[in-house]
Amino acid sequence: MVHTHWEYDSICPHCGRTNHVKAPAGEHVVRVHCTHCSHGYEYTHVVQQFSEVVDSDEENT
């Protein structure tokens, strides 16, 4: 069975820096934990553009 996930960039509204996010395919609204903010600011991101990535089956065999 082929598994996929989405990858996209999200700009933190608090610090303005870019976070690279990986989420299960089909998740259109996600909570993002900013890796740049000192106390780990969290915000909601609505996915509009993404790259679909096929997960490798080699990990499961």
mmCIF file of N, CA and C in Angstrom:
data_model
loop_
_atom_site.group_PDB
_atom_site.id
_atom_site.type_symbol
_atom_site.label_atom_id
_atom_site.label_comp_id
_atom_site.label_asym_id
_atom_site.label_seq_id
_atom_site.Cartn_x
_atom_site.Cartn_y
_atom_site.Cartn_z
ATOM 1 N N MET A 1 0.840 -1.187 0.000
ATOM 2 C CA MET A 1 0.000 0.000 0.000
ATOM 3 C C MET A 1 0.885 1.251 0.000
ATOM 4 N N VAL A 2 0.551 2.203 -0.838
ATOM 5 C CA VAL A 2 1.332 3.430 -0.949
ATOM 6 C C VAL A 2 0.801 4.452 0.050
ATOM 7 N N HIS A 3 1.711 4.986 0.853
ATOM 8 C CA HIS A 3 1.353 6.027 1.812
ATOM 9 C C HIS A 3 1.965 7.344 1.345
ATOM 10 N N THR A 4 1.218 8.418 1.491
ATOM 11 C CA THR A 4 1.734 9.734 1.103
ATOM 12 C C THR A 4 1.540 10.722 2.243
ATOM 13 N N HIS A 5 2.328 11.775 2.198
ATOM 14 C CA HIS A 5 2.141 12.894 3.110
ATOM 15 C C HIS A 5 2.391 14.181 2.335
ATOM 16 N N TRP A 6 1.998 15.287 2.922
ATOM 17 C CA TRP A 6 2.189 16.593 2.296
ATOM 18 C C TRP A 6 3.330 17.318 2.979
ATOM 19 N N GLU A 7 4.083 18.075 2.199
ATOM 20 C CA GLU A 7 5.127 18.948 2.727
ATOM 21 C C GLU A 7 4.907 20.339 2.166
ATOM 22 N N TYR A 8 5.087 21.340 3.025
ATOM 23 C CA TYR A 8 4.885 22.722 2.603
ATOM 24 C C TYR A 8 5.585 23.651 3.574
ATOM 25 N N ASP A 9 5.739 24.898 3.171
ATOM 26 C CA ASP A 9 6.331 25.916 4.029
ATOM 27 C C ASP A 9 5.223 26.788 4.594
ATOM 28 N N SER A 10 5.383 27.171 5.847
ATOM 29 C CA SER A 10 4.412 28.008 6.528
ATOM 30 C C SER A 10 5.147 29.144 7.216
ATOM 31 N N ILE A 11 4.692 30.362 7.011
ATOM 32 C CA ILE A 11 5.333 31.526 7.628
ATOM 33 C C ILE A 11 4.665 31.829 8.964
ATOM 34 N N CYS A 12 5.467 31.884 10.012
ATOM 35 C CA CYS A 12 4.962 32.163 11.356
ATOM 36 C C CYS A 12 4.468 33.607 11.424
ATOM 37 N N PRO A 13 3.231 33.838 11.871
ATOM 38 C CA PRO A 13 2.717 35.202 11.964
ATOM 39 C C PRO A 13 3.351 35.991 13.112
ATOM 40 N N HIS A 14 4.032 35.290 14.019
ATOM 41 C CA HIS A 14 4.651 35.952 15.175
ATOM 42 C C HIS A 14 6.042 36.491 14.846
ATOM 43 N N CYS A 15 6.900 35.644 14.239
ATOM 44 C CA CYS A 15 8.287 36.054 13.981
ATOM 45 C C CYS A 15 8.592 36.271 12.499
ATOM 46 N N GLY A 16 7.697 35.771 11.607
ATOM 47 C CA GLY A 16 7.888 35.969 10.176
ATOM 48 C C GLY A 16 8.835 34.986 9.507
ATOM 49 N N ARG A 17 9.340 34.017 10.250
ATOM 50 C CA ARG A 17 10.243 33.030 9.678
ATOM 51 C C ARG A 17 9.457 31.846 9.107
ATOM 52 N N THR A 18 10.121 31.081 8.235
ATOM 53 C CA THR A 18 9.484 29.962 7.556
ATOM 54 C C THR A 18 9.717 28.653 8.301
ATOM 55 N N ASN A 19 8.651 27.885 8.476
ATOM 56 C CA ASN A 19 8.710 26.547 9.052
ATOM 57 C C ASN A 19 8.380 25.556 7.954
ATOM 58 N N HIS A 20 9.189 24.497 7.821
ATOM 59 C CA HIS A 20 8.906 23.432 6.855
ATOM 60 C C HIS A 20 8.063 22.395 7.583
ATOM 61 N N VAL A 21 6.882 22.116 7.052
ATOM 62 C CA VAL A 21 5.914 21.264 7.732
ATOM 63 C C VAL A 21 5.666 19.993 6.925
ATOM 64 N N LYS A 22 5.542 18.868 7.636
ATOM 65 C CA LYS A 22 5.136 17.594 7.043
ATOM 66 C C LYS A 22 3.858 17.183 7.751
ATOM 67 N N ALA A 23 2.820 16.838 6.977
ATOM 68 C CA ALA A 23 1.535 16.459 7.557
ATOM 69 C C ALA A 23 0.918 15.329 6.729
ATOM 70 N N PRO A 24 0.037 14.545 7.341
ATOM 71 C CA PRO A 24 -0.645 13.493 6.579
ATOM 72 C C PRO A 24 -1.416 14.080 5.404
ATOM 73 N N ALA A 25 -1.429 13.376 4.277
ATOM 74 C CA ALA A 25 -2.174 13.830 3.107
ATOM 75 C C ALA A 25 -3.644 13.990 3.473
ATOM 76 N N GLY A 26 -4.237 15.094 3.062
ATOM 77 C CA GLY A 26 -5.643 15.344 3.323
ATOM 78 C C GLY A 26 -5.904 16.276 4.499
ATOM 79 N N GLU A 27 -4.875 16.592 5.292
ATOM 80 C CA GLU A 27 -5.049 17.511 6.423
ATOM 81 C C GLU A 27 -4.968 18.945 5.898
ATOM 82 N N HIS A 28 -6.110 19.599 5.779
ATOM 83 C CA HIS A 28 -6.146 20.949 5.202
ATOM 84 C C HIS A 28 -5.968 22.054 6.234
ATOM 85 N N VAL A 29 -6.220 21.759 7.491
ATOM 86 C CA VAL A 29 -6.023 22.730 8.564
ATOM 87 C C VAL A 29 -5.163 22.052 9.630
ATOM 88 N N VAL A 30 -3.989 22.637 9.914
ATOM 89 C CA VAL A 30 -3.057 22.019 10.862
ATOM 90 C C VAL A 30 -2.551 23.045 11.877
ATOM 91 N N ARG A 31 -2.160 22.549 13.040
ATOM 92 C CA ARG A 31 -1.492 23.373 14.045
ATOM 93 C C ARG A 31 0.004 23.257 13.782
ATOM 94 N N VAL A 32 0.678 24.399 13.722
ATOM 95 C CA VAL A 32 2.114 24.422 13.463
ATOM 96 C C VAL A 32 2.824 24.951 14.700
ATOM 97 N N HIS A 33 3.877 24.257 15.103
ATOM 98 C CA HIS A 33 4.722 24.660 16.227
ATOM 99 C C HIS A 33 5.943 25.349 15.627
ATOM 100 N N CYS A 34 6.094 26.652 15.851
ATOM 101 C CA CYS A 34 7.218 27.393 15.276
ATOM 102 C C CYS A 34 8.519 26.957 15.936
ATOM 103 N N THR A 35 9.480 26.565 15.123
ATOM 104 C CA THR A 35 10.769 26.122 15.638
ATOM 105 C C THR A 35 11.722 27.286 15.883
ATOM 106 N N HIS A 36 11.307 28.498 15.519
ATOM 107 C CA HIS A 36 12.177 29.660 15.647
ATOM 108 C C HIS A 36 11.847 30.512 16.877
ATOM 109 N N CYS A 37 10.589 30.571 17.260
ATOM 110 C CA CYS A 37 10.184 31.397 18.404
ATOM 111 C C CYS A 37 10.726 30.795 19.703
ATOM 112 N N SER A 38 11.145 31.644 20.621
ATOM 113 C CA SER A 38 11.817 31.176 21.834
ATOM 114 C C SER A 38 10.947 30.283 22.713
ATOM 115 N N HIS A 39 9.647 30.490 22.737
ATOM 116 C CA HIS A 39 8.778 29.660 23.565
ATOM 117 C C HIS A 39 7.876 28.758 22.734
ATOM 118 N N GLY A 40 8.263 28.503 21.481
ATOM 119 C CA GLY A 40 7.518 27.569 20.641
ATOM 120 C C GLY A 40 6.114 28.029 20.312
ATOM 121 N N TYR A 41 5.989 29.182 19.722
ATOM 122 C CA TYR A 41 4.683 29.734 19.337
ATOM 123 C C TYR A 41 3.933 28.745 18.448
ATOM 124 N N GLU A 42 2.642 28.551 18.704
ATOM 125 C CA GLU A 42 1.804 27.676 17.883
ATOM 126 C C GLU A 42 0.740 28.499 17.183
ATOM 127 N N TYR A 43 0.446 28.120 15.939
ATOM 128 C CA TYR A 43 -0.571 28.819 15.169
ATOM 129 C C TYR A 43 -1.253 27.850 14.217
ATOM 130 N N THR A 44 -2.399 28.250 13.700
ATOM 131 C CA THR A 44 -3.161 27.429 12.767
ATOM 132 C C THR A 44 -2.784 27.814 11.340
ATOM 133 N N HIS A 45 -2.534 26.812 10.513
ATOM 134 C CA HIS A 45 -2.183 27.038 9.110
ATOM 135 C C HIS A 45 -3.204 26.331 8.227
ATOM 136 N N VAL A 46 -3.726 27.053 7.238
ATOM 137 C CA VAL A 46 -4.644 26.468 6.259
ATOM 138 C C VAL A 46 -3.829 26.132 5.017
ATOM 139 N N VAL A 47 -3.788 24.848 4.681
ATOM 140 C CA VAL A 47 -2.968 24.373 3.568
ATOM 141 C C VAL A 47 -3.640 24.729 2.241
ATOM 142 N N GLN A 48 -2.903 25.469 1.390
ATOM 143 C CA GLN A 48 -3.410 25.826 0.068
ATOM 144 C C GLN A 48 -2.515 25.267 -1.028
ATOM 145 N N GLN A 49 -1.207 25.246 -0.782
ATOM 146 C CA GLN A 49 -0.247 24.691 -1.737
ATOM 147 C C GLN A 49 0.630 23.703 -1.002
ATOM 148 N N PHE A 50 0.906 22.565 -1.636
ATOM 149 C CA PHE A 50 1.705 21.541 -0.986
ATOM 150 C C PHE A 50 2.377 20.670 -2.035
ATOM 151 N N SER A 51 3.356 19.913 -1.592
ATOM 152 C CA SER A 51 3.988 18.881 -2.415
ATOM 153 C C SER A 51 3.596 17.550 -1.814
ATOM 154 N N GLU A 52 3.095 16.646 -2.653
ATOM 155 C CA GLU A 52 2.730 15.323 -2.167
ATOM 156 C C GLU A 52 3.948 14.405 -2.278
ATOM 157 N N VAL A 53 4.302 13.765 -1.181
ATOM 158 C CA VAL A 53 5.492 12.915 -1.121
ATOM 159 C C VAL A 53 5.069 11.493 -0.812
ATOM 160 N N VAL A 54 5.595 10.543 -1.583
ATOM 161 C CA VAL A 54 5.305 9.129 -1.358
ATOM 162 C C VAL A 54 6.297 8.608 -0.327
ATOM 163 N N ASP A 55 5.765 8.023 0.759
ATOM 164 C CA ASP A 55 6.621 7.460 1.803
ATOM 165 C C ASP A 55 7.253 6.163 1.315
ATOM 166 N N SER A 56 8.470 5.940 1.701
ATOM 167 C CA SER A 56 9.201 4.744 1.296
ATOM 168 C C SER A 56 8.711 3.536 2.074
ATOM 169 N N ASP A 57 8.488 2.424 1.372
ATOM 170 C CA ASP A 57 8.075 1.171 2.027
ATOM 171 C C ASP A 57 9.272 0.448 2.632
ATOM 172 N N GLU A 58 10.483 0.908 2.335
ATOM 173 C CA GLU A 58 11.680 0.251 2.851
ATOM 174 C C GLU A 58 11.744 0.310 4.369
ATOM 175 N N GLU A 59 11.135 1.329 4.984
ATOM 176 C CA GLU A 59 11.137 1.465 6.435
ATOM 177 C C GLU A 59 10.322 0.355 7.085
ATOM 178 N N ASN A 60 9.305 -0.156 6.386
ATOM 179 C CA ASN A 60 8.381 -1.125 6.956
ATOM 180 C C ASN A 60 8.741 -2.577 6.660
ATOM 181 N N THR A 61 9.778 -2.812 5.867
ATOM 182 C CA THR A 61 10.117 -4.193 5.515
ATOM 183 C C THR A 61 11.347 -4.653 6.241
#
